[in-house]
Amino acid sequence: MIRFLLKGLFRDRQRSLLPVIVVVTGVLLTVLMQTMMTGILGDLIDFNAKFSTGHVKVVTKAYAERMDQTPNDLALSKVAQLKEKLQTEFPSMEWVPRIRFGGLIDAPDSIGETRSQGPAIGWGIDFLSAGSKEAERMNIPKSMVSGHLPKKAGEVLLSNQFAEKLKVVPGDQITLFGSTMNGGMTVYNFKVAGTVIFGSGVLDRGAFIADISDVGQALDMPDAASEILGYFKNNRYDKIQAADAVKKFMSAMNTADPYAPVMISLRDQNNLGEMVDYEDLVSVMIISIFVMAMSLVLWNAGLLGGLRRYGEVGVRLAVGESKGHVYRSLIWESILIGSIGSVIGSVIGLLLSLWIGKNGINVSGFMKNASMMMPSVYRTVITSPAFYIGFIPGLFATVIGTALAGIGIYKRNTAQLFKELE
Amino acid sequence: MESNKTVITIRNLVKTFPMGNREFTALNGINLSFAKGEFSGLVGPSGSGKTTLLNIIGTLDSPTEGEAIVLGDSVGELSQKKAANLRNMKIGFVFQTFNLLPVYSTFENVEFPLLLQKMSAANRKKSVMDALDWVGLTDKAKSRPAQMSGGECQRVAIARAIVKKPEIVLADEPTANLDAENSHNILKTMEKLNQSLGTTFLFATHDEKVIGYLKRIIKLVDGKVASDEIFAKK
């Protein structure tokens, strides 16, 4: 009997192929949506952590109050000592000083006259120390377009778009015009080592990265840094551990001193708090809405499939099949269709997610004028829910749809089914 | 090959259907009985209650009042499961529109009732081929309904009805979709089965061609038996 029913199922493409295609489509979209949302939210937080906020950040209290202006006159001093103290107190984290600044970059011609210039966001990070992970953390080696990473003092990386705008190539000299920590003007020459695409509209428009010792020298910031960023060694932001670290650090600090260092968690920077708090919730909400919508579609498909078979059900009842047997066979069919569709849809969805995770979707075209620090290439991230989330609409919605349609059949008088059959 | 054994007894049968705020009486005080091997028919205009009575005898519906006893079981008291079992084992249906399952072959359509009886594959094959032989369609065993004519489809439907060797075959307007030649072929096939297997045939029809073959004609008018005539030999 099972073989007989399966034969009918696979021969009737409207009962098998069509529902499977609907289920596969729904499931694959659900899986893609889940991996995409996980990727986008994760990327946004991760990108900010790597480039701007760290998992926690130590700055002076005064700097913290005007952090968006990067006021280097309020920067941290005695950084080596402070870094050592942080490493001792918080050994589970890696501590990296950085200098953030703004300035004007000038590209001179062969006789030293200005050929082109433009404003830039600048970073001083640790390129040259042995074992430094800063370049990898910011994904710079993989984002290089031309040239090489700074290998010696005086070398600098420019964002590729900015370099094109200035018409400079690796090997050219550029000049930084900026202000020192003490408010004086600084003019400092660098040699372009390479160009890089950061994957963020704000940075790609004009960014400048050099070794922190060079930048310190240019801005007259010896043993000083705008901020010291702390990263958990597993590279994942943990809001509870970060809050504990902040609490521990701040309990020992003299908060009355405006130059005393303060520690700030990622969630308290760049308006990321809500995103962190709602990361899981937003993801669940968006996915739930999508799953619900897909469930309605698949439920409807199950319902229509059931109703389309009133005639067949009538014949089967006339031949002597019991209503219960007919109903159970409809449910088993929908389980089979839902399972096949869910497995195929999940596999295709995961493969597509894998591809998008590797290659990314470039949305830089939509973010040309974005001022928020966010990635312009989004990637999917496959987490464990991606392996089962598609089964919610794929299997359950299809079965529930069929079950409801089946109840209609079950409750109808047999003779009424016959009238409809005739 | 007639016998005096009563297979269907209808007593004071009333069937009403709700119709808005009122009730429509489809059958009103029917009293009938059918002996084994009868070749009889319910005739009358549309709305006279023929199909309703056939549905009750076929355990697809139940009486509002009175009783219908089919092969010893009172239809109104049968559970869904027992009614399905009675249909599966002892009652065959032939419909106006054939109602074959389109995705299955002739063989598979005829085989279906036997699968429900959990008959062995070898016995199933023999029974199906016998039934197809009775209706002259052994060469069409692998054909699908869409590949056959209306007359052939109706013969498949008859084979499906008789393959389980039922005691009663209920045929609701079996020739309504057939031309004259096919109608006569079908009726001759049914007559032959009635004579050789002793199966009781009960038709619901207003087709003169069918009426010409019947040995007993029960005329229904407005849900009541208007006449009940038995013809010794046709």
CSV table of C-alpha atoms in Angstrom, one decimal, chain B residues 18 65 149 213 218:
chain,number,residue,atom,x,y,z
B,18,PRO,CA,-31.0,21.1,6.1
B,65,GLU,CA,-35.3,8.0,10.2
B,149,SER,CA,-11.7,6.0,-24.5
B,213,TYR,CA,-31.7,-4.0,-19.4
B,218,ILE,CA,-38.4,1.1,-9.0
